[in-house]
Amino acid sequence: MYKMSHYNNQNITLDTKYDDNKQCIVGTCSDMCPREEVTLRKKEKLVHVLEVTGSGYKLIKSYSRSAASANMAVPRLLRPYPVLFDTIHYLLLKVSNRSDVPMSVLYDFLNDRLRAVRQDMTIQRLPPEECIVLLEPMIRFYVYFGYRLCEHPLSEYDPVLNKKYLLECLKWYLSSCDLIERSKVGVTDVDEIIDNLSSLNVNRGKDGTLSCDRILVESLYILCNLDDIHPLYRYLNLPKSIKRVSILKLTYNIALAHQHGNYIRMLQLSTRLCPLTFSVLCLYLPSLQKRALQSLSTAFNSKHLTVPVRVVQKWLAFNSEEEVRSACKYYGLEATDGVFFNKSNFKLHENMLPPKKYYKAKILSLKLEDMLSYTI
């Protein structure tokens, strides 16, 4: 059985409670928000508009930064696993459907409350089996909003922070999977373990509920780190039963094509990705398109010959022929009915164009709850 290390905190108060087996703090708060916080926030008028429902207030514990003088390891302020699971379920399947606020406001609220969930998880040092159940919906959340908000101004949405939180959840999830593999004698396929998590209230994508799909998370980890070779090494060291799954193998081949600079093949393969993995790749489009145009400027370098704009649009996943012409002009290339590729004219040091939503991305027509419930 997985052994938890002792919680190392010399300032733990007498209110601290331990589980004898886990040797860690166990939360005792049975509500989604501790009563002390509810009282304080109502008094100070800090209730968020998304915490106001038709039947009254429904507060969710907010994220708080740790301070040297504050003791956050207090069981009555910490929510145990079942409450954390219900909190995520409520946030991502109920609150996410609210349409009375802008999408960026909805994202900020959900992000803050999910950070508070991770904070409770960290303080209690939940076992890896519970961590993966709580982390996967968060991963899907950050992927979904990372694409839906990609065209918003920085004053409303910070893509760098979103990517940071996404990677934190991905790494935590995968390290938990690795811990489970090492602790389960005779079991090499973590998917088998996830399938047997009925005691943790996990439903594999039925009736719009949260689901667990390790193959999806492994694929997202690779596609979120296309400029890093370490995810490829991780893939090569995965158990054969996982590595041979076709969608994960497809993701690996896409990343391999990226390492080789074969951007056209990358985009050809990407048409077989699911909505979530495809949207992650689409966020790389400005970078891929710039690099591909540079490569084409060398491969098709000519003063007389051109490549039809419609062909370049198809190769590099542009939304329209006009978008191709605009991008070519930005990088110093001439384009009318065809693109004149000239390596000496290509403006290598120009900043990448800002991301634009790709019209073929299915995620644009789907709700968050749709993204939380499917498996690949």
PDB file of N, CA, C and O in Angstrom, residues 314-339:
ATOM      1  N   LYS A 314      -4.387  24.815 -47.020  1.00  0.00           N
ATOM      2  CA  LYS A 314      -4.661  23.430 -46.648  1.00  0.00           C
ATOM      3  C   LYS A 314      -3.486  22.818 -45.893  1.00  0.00           C
ATOM      4  O   LYS A 314      -3.677  22.113 -44.900  1.00  0.00           O
ATOM      5  N   TRP A 315      -2.267  23.078 -46.358  1.00  0.00           N
ATOM      6  CA  TRP A 315      -1.073  22.525 -45.718  1.00  0.00           C
ATOM      7  C   TRP A 315      -0.941  22.978 -44.269  1.00  0.00           C
ATOM      8  O   TRP A 315      -0.625  22.181 -43.393  1.00  0.00           O
ATOM      9  N   LEU A 316      -1.167  24.285 -44.031  1.00  0.00           N
ATOM     10  CA  LEU A 316      -0.808  24.889 -42.750  1.00  0.00           C
ATOM     11  C   LEU A 316      -2.006  25.287 -41.897  1.00  0.00           C
ATOM     12  O   LEU A 316      -1.859  26.049 -40.947  1.00  0.00           O
ATOM     13  N   ALA A 317      -3.177  24.778 -42.227  1.00  0.00           N
ATOM     14  CA  ALA A 317      -4.372  24.963 -41.388  1.00  0.00           C
ATOM     15  C   ALA A 317      -4.705  26.436 -41.145  1.00  0.00           C
ATOM     16  O   ALA A 317      -4.988  26.842 -40.005  1.00  0.00           O
ATOM     17  N   PHE A 318      -4.699  27.234 -42.192  1.00  0.00           N
ATOM     18  CA  PHE A 318      -5.186  28.610 -42.092  1.00  0.00           C
ATOM     19  C   PHE A 318      -6.703  28.593 -42.250  1.00  0.00           C
ATOM     20  O   PHE A 318      -7.274  27.705 -42.881  1.00  0.00           O
ATOM     21  N   ASN A 319      -7.358  29.599 -41.708  1.00  0.00           N
ATOM     22  CA  ASN A 319      -8.814  29.675 -41.786  1.00  0.00           C
ATOM     23  C   ASN A 319      -9.317  30.042 -43.173  1.00  0.00           C
ATOM     24  O   ASN A 319     -10.412  29.641 -43.566  1.00  0.00           O
ATOM     25  N   SER A 320      -8.531  30.823 -43.916  1.00  0.00           N
ATOM     26  CA  SER A 320      -8.972  31.300 -45.225  1.00  0.00           C
ATOM     27  C   SER A 320      -7.758  31.671 -46.070  1.00  0.00           C
ATOM     28  O   SER A 320      -6.635  31.789 -45.567  1.00  0.00           O
ATOM     29  N   GLU A 321      -7.999  31.865 -47.339  1.00  0.00           N
ATOM     30  CA  GLU A 321      -6.917  32.305 -48.237  1.00  0.00           C
ATOM     31  C   GLU A 321      -6.452  33.705 -47.855  1.00  0.00           C
ATOM     32  O   GLU A 321      -5.259  34.013 -47.960  1.00  0.00           O
ATOM     33  N   GLU A 322      -7.372  34.546 -47.426  1.00  0.00           N
ATOM     34  CA  GLU A 322      -6.991  35.898 -47.014  1.00  0.00           C
ATOM     35  C   GLU A 322      -6.084  35.866 -45.795  1.00  0.00           C
ATOM     36  O   GLU A 322      -5.167  36.679 -45.664  1.00  0.00           O
ATOM     37  N   GLU A 323      -6.309  34.911 -44.905  1.00  0.00           N
ATOM     38  CA  GLU A 323      -5.447  34.770 -43.734  1.00  0.00           C
ATOM     39  C   GLU A 323      -4.041  34.341 -44.149  1.00  0.00           C
ATOM     40  O   GLU A 323      -3.052  34.761 -43.551  1.00  0.00           O
ATOM     41  N   VAL A 324      -3.942  33.525 -45.191  1.00  0.00           N
ATOM     42  CA  VAL A 324      -2.635  33.122 -45.732  1.00  0.00           C
ATOM     43  C   VAL A 324      -1.903  34.356 -46.262  1.00  0.00           C
ATOM     44  O   VAL A 324      -0.725  34.580 -45.962  1.00  0.00           O
ATOM     45  N   ARG A 325      -2.608  35.155 -47.055  1.00  0.00           N
ATOM     46  CA  ARG A 325      -1.981  36.355 -47.635  1.00  0.00           C
ATOM     47  C   ARG A 325      -1.519  37.318 -46.546  1.00  0.00           C
ATOM     48  O   ARG A 325      -0.428  37.900 -46.631  1.00  0.00           O
ATOM     49  N   SER A 326      -2.350  37.489 -45.537  1.00  0.00           N
ATOM     50  CA  SER A 326      -2.012  38.391 -44.431  1.00  0.00           C
ATOM     51  C   SER A 326      -0.773  37.911 -43.680  1.00  0.00           C
ATOM     52  O   SER A 326       0.121  38.703 -43.361  1.00  0.00           O
ATOM     53  N   ALA A 327      -0.705  36.601 -43.408  1.00  0.00           N
ATOM     54  CA  ALA A 327       0.447  36.048 -42.688  1.00  0.00           C
ATOM     55  C   ALA A 327       1.709  36.153 -43.535  1.00  0.00           C
ATOM     56  O   ALA A 327       2.788  36.494 -43.024  1.00  0.00           O
ATOM     57  N   CYS A 328       1.594  35.872 -44.831  1.00  0.00           N
ATOM     58  CA  CYS A 328       2.755  35.960 -45.724  1.00  0.00           C
ATOM     59  C   CYS A 328       3.285  37.392 -45.780  1.00  0.00           C
ATOM     60  O   CYS A 328       4.501  37.635 -45.717  1.00  0.00           O
ATOM     61  N   LYS A 329       2.380  38.339 -45.886  1.00  0.00           N
ATOM     62  CA  LYS A 329       2.788  39.751 -45.923  1.00  0.00           C
ATOM     63  C   LYS A 329       3.487  40.143 -44.633  1.00  0.00           C
ATOM     64  O   LYS A 329       4.490  40.867 -44.640  1.00  0.00           O
ATOM     65  N   TYR A 330       2.962  39.670 -43.509  1.00  0.00           N
ATOM     66  CA  TYR A 330       3.542  39.981 -42.198  1.00  0.00           C
ATOM     67  C   TYR A 330       4.985  39.487 -42.104  1.00  0.00           C
ATOM     68  O   TYR A 330       5.842  40.153 -41.514  1.00  0.00           O
ATOM     69  N   TYR A 331       5.239  38.307 -42.686  1.00  0.00           N
ATOM     70  CA  TYR A 331       6.586  37.737 -42.621  1.00  0.00           C
ATOM     71  C   TYR A 331       7.446  38.085 -43.835  1.00  0.00           C
ATOM     72  O   TYR A 331       8.514  37.499 -44.043  1.00  0.00           O
ATOM     73  N   GLY A 332       6.989  39.028 -44.648  1.00  0.00           N
ATOM     74  CA  GLY A 332       7.817  39.534 -45.744  1.00  0.00           C
ATOM     75  C   GLY A 332       7.680  38.811 -47.066  1.00  0.00           C
ATOM     76  O   GLY A 332       8.485  39.036 -47.977  1.00  0.00           O
ATOM     77  N   LEU A 333       6.678  37.947 -47.209  1.00  0.00           N
ATOM     78  CA  LEU A 333       6.502  37.197 -48.445  1.00  0.00           C
ATOM     79  C   LEU A 333       5.370  37.807 -49.274  1.00  0.00           C
ATOM     80  O   LEU A 333       4.392  38.325 -48.733  1.00  0.00           O
ATOM     81  N   GLU A 334       5.504  37.725 -50.584  1.00  0.00           N
ATOM     82  CA  GLU A 334       4.481  38.244 -51.486  1.00  0.00           C
ATOM     83  C   GLU A 334       3.493  37.139 -51.822  1.00  0.00           C
ATOM     84  O   GLU A 334       3.877  36.007 -52.112  1.00  0.00           O
ATOM     85  N   ALA A 335       2.197  37.485 -51.758  1.00  0.00           N
ATOM     86  CA  ALA A 335       1.173  36.474 -52.055  1.00  0.00           C
ATOM     87  C   ALA A 335      -0.018  37.134 -52.736  1.00  0.00           C
ATOM     88  O   ALA A 335      -0.577  38.104 -52.235  1.00  0.00           O
ATOM     89  N   THR A 336      -0.369  36.615 -53.909  1.00  0.00           N
ATOM     90  CA  THR A 336      -1.578  37.052 -54.617  1.00  0.00           C
ATOM     91  C   THR A 336      -2.461  35.817 -54.792  1.00  0.00           C
ATOM     92  O   THR A 336      -3.081  35.360 -53.853  1.00  0.00           O
ATOM     93  N   ASP A 337      -2.468  35.250 -56.008  1.00  0.00           N
ATOM     94  CA  ASP A 337      -3.124  33.949 -56.191  1.00  0.00           C
ATOM     95  C   ASP A 337      -2.215  32.821 -55.733  1.00  0.00           C
ATOM     96  O   ASP A 337      -2.666  31.722 -55.427  1.00  0.00           O
ATOM     97  N   GLY A 338      -0.934  33.117 -55.732  1.00  0.00           N
ATOM     98  CA  GLY A 338       0.067  32.161 -55.266  1.00  0.00           C
ATOM     99  C   GLY A 338       1.049  32.854 -54.344  1.00  0.00           C
ATOM    100  O   GLY A 338       1.126  34.093 -54.292  1.00  0.00           O
ATOM    101  N   VAL A 339       1.809  32.085 -53.589  1.00  0.00           N
ATOM    102  CA  VAL A 339       2.799  32.628 -52.662  1.00  0.00           C
ATOM    103  C   VAL A 339       4.176  32.545 -53.302  1.00  0.00           C
ATOM    104  O   VAL A 339       4.606  31.481 -53.750  1.00  0.00           O
TER     105      VAL A 339
END
